[in-house]
mmCIF file of C-alpha atoms in Angstrom:
data_model
loop_
_atom_site.group_PDB
_atom_site.id
_atom_site.type_symbol
_atom_site.label_atom_id
_atom_site.label_comp_id
_atom_site.label_asym_id
_atom_site.label_seq_id
_atom_site.Cartn_x
_atom_site.Cartn_y
_atom_site.Cartn_z
ATOM 1 C CA MET A 324 -0.030 -0.285 0.144
ATOM 2 C CA LYS A 325 2.651 2.249 0.866
ATOM 3 C CA GLU A 326 4.284 1.840 -2.067
ATOM 4 C CA ILE A 327 0.876 2.354 -4.677
ATOM 5 C CA TYR A 328 0.909 5.587 -2.383
ATOM 6 C CA ILE A 329 4.526 7.059 -3.572
ATOM 7 C CA LYS A 330 4.063 6.151 -6.949
ATOM 8 C CA LYS A 331 0.729 7.832 -7.111
ATOM 9 C CA LEU A 332 2.833 10.462 -5.481
ATOM 10 C CA VAL A 333 6.109 10.806 -7.362
ATOM 11 C CA LEU A 334 4.236 11.123 -10.891
ATOM 12 C CA PHE A 335 1.788 13.566 -9.188
ATOM 13 C CA CYS A 336 4.831 15.664 -8.820
ATOM 14 C CA CYS A 337 6.954 15.120 -12.612
ATOM 15 C CA LEU A 338 2.772 15.853 -13.936
ATOM 16 C CA PHE A 339 2.865 19.123 -12.106
ATOM 17 C CA THR A 340 6.558 20.018 -12.347
ATOM 18 C CA PHE A 341 6.379 19.832 -16.499
ATOM 19 C CA THR A 342 2.889 21.612 -16.680
ATOM 20 C CA SER A 343 3.274 24.690 -14.921
ATOM 21 C CA SER A 344 6.491 25.001 -16.385
ATOM 22 C CA LEU A 345 4.267 24.739 -20.207
ATOM 23 C CA PHE A 346 2.116 27.533 -18.783
ATOM 24 C CA ALA A 347 5.232 29.161 -16.962
ATOM 25 C CA GLN A 348 4.828 32.962 -16.818
ATOM 26 C CA PHE A 349 7.644 34.865 -17.534
ATOM 27 C CA GLU A 350 8.976 38.126 -18.283
ATOM 28 C CA LEU A 351 10.464 40.436 -20.945
ATOM 29 C CA SER A 352 12.853 43.626 -19.809
ATOM 30 C CA ILE A 353 13.571 45.933 -21.857
ATOM 31 C CA THR A 354 17.307 46.250 -21.310
ATOM 32 C CA ALA A 355 18.318 49.560 -23.491
ATOM 33 C CA PRO A 356 18.046 52.038 -24.539
ATOM 34 C CA THR A 357 16.778 53.404 -20.728
ATOM 35 C CA SER A 358 13.908 55.449 -22.056
ATOM 36 C CA ALA A 359 12.384 52.395 -23.666
ATOM 37 C CA VAL A 360 13.594 50.244 -20.062
ATOM 38 C CA ALA A 361 10.114 48.309 -18.379
ATOM 39 C CA SER A 362 9.095 44.803 -17.764
ATOM 40 C CA TYR A 363 6.077 43.282 -19.486
ATOM 41 C CA THR A 364 4.625 39.931 -18.777
ATOM 42 C CA LEU A 365 5.109 37.205 -21.387
ATOM 43 C CA VAL A 366 3.263 33.616 -22.018
ATOM 44 C CA LEU A 367 5.605 30.394 -22.246
ATOM 45 C CA GLY A 368 3.845 28.552 -25.338
ATOM 46 C CA ASN A 369 3.886 24.589 -25.593
ATOM 47 C CA GLY A 370 5.609 25.842 -29.650
ATOM 48 C CA GLY A 371 9.685 24.928 -29.607
ATOM 49 C CA THR A 372 12.305 24.586 -26.340
ATOM 50 C CA LEU A 373 12.160 25.517 -22.770
ATOM 51 C CA PRO A 374 14.038 27.697 -22.357
ATOM 52 C CA THR A 375 17.136 26.637 -20.776
ATOM 53 C CA GLY A 376 18.311 30.415 -19.486
ATOM 54 C CA ASP A 377 18.456 33.847 -20.312
ATOM 55 C CA ILE A 378 18.584 34.602 -23.691
ATOM 56 C CA SER A 379 19.029 38.568 -23.785
ATOM 57 C CA SER A 380 19.327 40.803 -28.106
ATOM 58 C CA GLU A 381 18.194 42.791 -29.377
ATOM 59 C CA LEU A 382 14.808 42.671 -30.743
ATOM 60 C CA PHE A 383 13.193 42.558 -34.387
ATOM 61 C CA SER A 384 9.460 43.753 -34.954
ATOM 62 C CA HIS A 385 8.040 41.819 -37.440
ATOM 63 C CA THR A 386 5.965 43.264 -39.820
ATOM 64 C CA GLY A 387 2.889 41.715 -41.284
ATOM 65 C CA LEU A 388 1.736 37.888 -40.759
ATOM 66 C CA ALA A 389 4.655 35.517 -40.954
ATOM 67 C CA CYS A 390 1.965 33.923 -42.828
ATOM 68 C CA ASP A 391 4.284 33.531 -46.802
ATOM 69 C CA THR A 392 7.464 34.372 -46.267
ATOM 70 C CA ILE A 393 10.646 34.254 -44.171
ATOM 71 C CA VAL A 394 10.159 36.731 -42.052
ATOM 72 C CA SER A 395 13.522 38.672 -42.456
ATOM 73 C CA ALA A 396 16.976 38.979 -42.572
ATOM 74 C CA GLY A 397 16.579 41.065 -39.764
ATOM 75 C CA ALA A 398 15.668 38.548 -37.605
ATOM 76 C CA SER A 399 18.418 36.908 -37.697
ATOM 77 C CA GLY A 400 19.868 35.775 -34.430
ATOM 78 C CA LYS A 401 17.726 38.010 -32.611
ATOM 79 C CA ILE A 402 13.596 37.270 -31.036
ATOM 80 C CA THR A 403 11.077 38.432 -32.802
ATOM 81 C CA LEU A 404 7.724 40.087 -32.300
ATOM 82 C CA ILE A 405 5.067 38.580 -35.317
ATOM 83 C CA ASP A 406 1.979 39.586 -34.934
ATOM 84 C CA ARG A 407 -1.203 36.447 -34.251
ATOM 85 C CA GLY A 408 -3.740 36.030 -37.090
ATOM 86 C CA THR A 409 -4.788 35.391 -40.208
ATOM 87 C CA CYS A 410 -2.393 32.228 -40.644
ATOM 88 C CA GLY A 411 -1.540 29.051 -37.589
ATOM 89 C CA PHE A 412 1.465 29.030 -35.340
ATOM 90 C CA ASN A 413 3.455 26.930 -37.263
ATOM 91 C CA VAL A 414 3.456 28.560 -39.901
ATOM 92 C CA LYS A 415 4.587 31.760 -38.735
ATOM 93 C CA LEU A 416 6.676 29.752 -36.806
ATOM 94 C CA GLU A 417 9.284 28.441 -39.104
ATOM 95 C CA ALA A 418 8.781 31.194 -41.192
ATOM 96 C CA ALA A 419 11.320 32.269 -38.239
ATOM 97 C CA ARG A 420 12.852 29.529 -37.649
ATOM 98 C CA ARG A 421 13.725 29.714 -41.629
ATOM 99 C CA ALA A 422 14.686 33.860 -40.460
ATOM 100 C CA GLY A 423 17.440 32.166 -37.780
ATOM 101 C CA SER A 424 15.353 33.837 -35.099
ATOM 102 C CA ILE A 425 16.657 32.867 -31.005
ATOM 103 C CA ALA A 426 13.323 33.338 -29.787
ATOM 104 C CA VAL A 427 9.427 34.399 -30.686
ATOM 105 C CA VAL A 428 6.673 36.462 -29.249
ATOM 106 C CA ILE A 429 3.041 36.529 -30.968
ATOM 107 C CA CYS A 430 2.014 39.804 -30.316
ATOM 108 C CA ASN A 431 -2.142 39.010 -29.182
ATOM 109 C CA SER A 432 -4.801 40.068 -31.797
ATOM 110 C CA THR A 433 -7.395 40.640 -29.609
ATOM 111 C CA ALA A 434 -7.606 42.687 -25.218
ATOM 112 C CA ALA A 435 -7.670 39.043 -25.001
ATOM 113 C CA ALA A 436 -4.944 37.696 -22.419
ATOM 114 C CA PRO A 437 -2.420 35.872 -24.119
ATOM 115 C CA ILE A 438 -3.119 31.765 -25.483
ATOM 116 C CA PRO A 439 -0.181 29.058 -24.998
ATOM 117 C CA ALA A 440 0.661 28.570 -29.186
ATOM 118 C CA GLU A 441 0.184 25.230 -30.758
ATOM 119 C CA ALA A 442 3.533 22.495 -30.550
ATOM 120 C CA ASN A 443 6.032 22.249 -33.127
ATOM 121 C CA PRO A 444 8.891 19.921 -31.822
ATOM 122 C CA LYS A 445 11.137 21.175 -35.517
ATOM 123 C CA VAL A 446 11.841 25.035 -33.536
ATOM 124 C CA PRO A 447 14.343 24.669 -32.110
ATOM 125 C CA PHE A 448 13.996 28.183 -29.919
ATOM 126 C CA PRO A 449 12.393 29.521 -27.111
ATOM 127 C CA VAL A 450 7.769 30.629 -28.459
ATOM 128 C CA PHE A 451 6.021 32.840 -25.752
ATOM 129 C CA MET A 452 2.957 35.646 -26.102
ATOM 130 C CA VAL A 453 1.814 38.912 -24.925
ATOM 131 C CA SER A 454 -0.400 41.160 -24.568
ATOM 132 C CA GLN A 455 -2.375 43.551 -27.805
ATOM 133 C CA ALA A 456 -1.037 45.782 -25.698
ATOM 134 C CA ASP A 457 2.090 45.334 -24.021
ATOM 135 C CA CYS A 458 2.599 44.762 -27.948
ATOM 136 C CA GLN A 459 1.880 48.371 -29.142
ATOM 137 C CA LYS A 460 4.576 49.239 -26.384
ATOM 138 C CA ILE A 461 7.475 47.298 -26.833
ATOM 139 C CA ARG A 462 7.014 47.973 -30.494
ATOM 140 C CA THR A 463 6.634 51.814 -29.636
ATOM 141 C CA ALA A 464 10.223 50.782 -28.914
ATOM 142 C CA ILE A 465 11.500 49.754 -31.179
ATOM 143 C CA THR A 466 10.005 52.265 -33.814
ATOM 144 C CA GLY A 467 12.853 54.816 -32.200
ATOM 145 C CA GLY A 468 15.738 52.841 -33.152
ATOM 146 C CA ALA A 469 16.992 49.436 -32.100
ATOM 147 C CA VAL A 470 15.924 47.585 -28.928
ATOM 148 C CA THR A 471 17.654 44.960 -26.678
ATOM 149 C CA GLY A 472 15.582 42.833 -23.646
ATOM 150 C CA LYS A 473 16.208 39.459 -21.465
ATOM 151 C CA ILE A 474 13.414 37.349 -20.883
#
């Protein structure tokens, strides 16, 4: 009887750890320029890999929905912001992967709470989602010049 209890407890702990990491909240901290310094809540999507440490890079804001072509060469080595809408997350993530992004932040297309992205095991980077309002603030900062952030 004691053995069954221990097995159930171990199974519960493993399941809790796994699901809490899938729906964990992260933070995007804008670190430069000083005029744009702020922090934004991100939801970890279940597409891509789990972050294993801090991701620090310049941010790249993709114009459009990333539904048909490679995001842009400007996304290479950067955290890429892509709008939600029209096509599935997998199409957007594949475009970002081909462009060399190191992480993707999907910008919600409505005022609703961010949701996790679809799974895509071929995506070699973490995927997050941010609220529509926060994405607008981040993009406004990017229009002022290069913006560096850390997740």
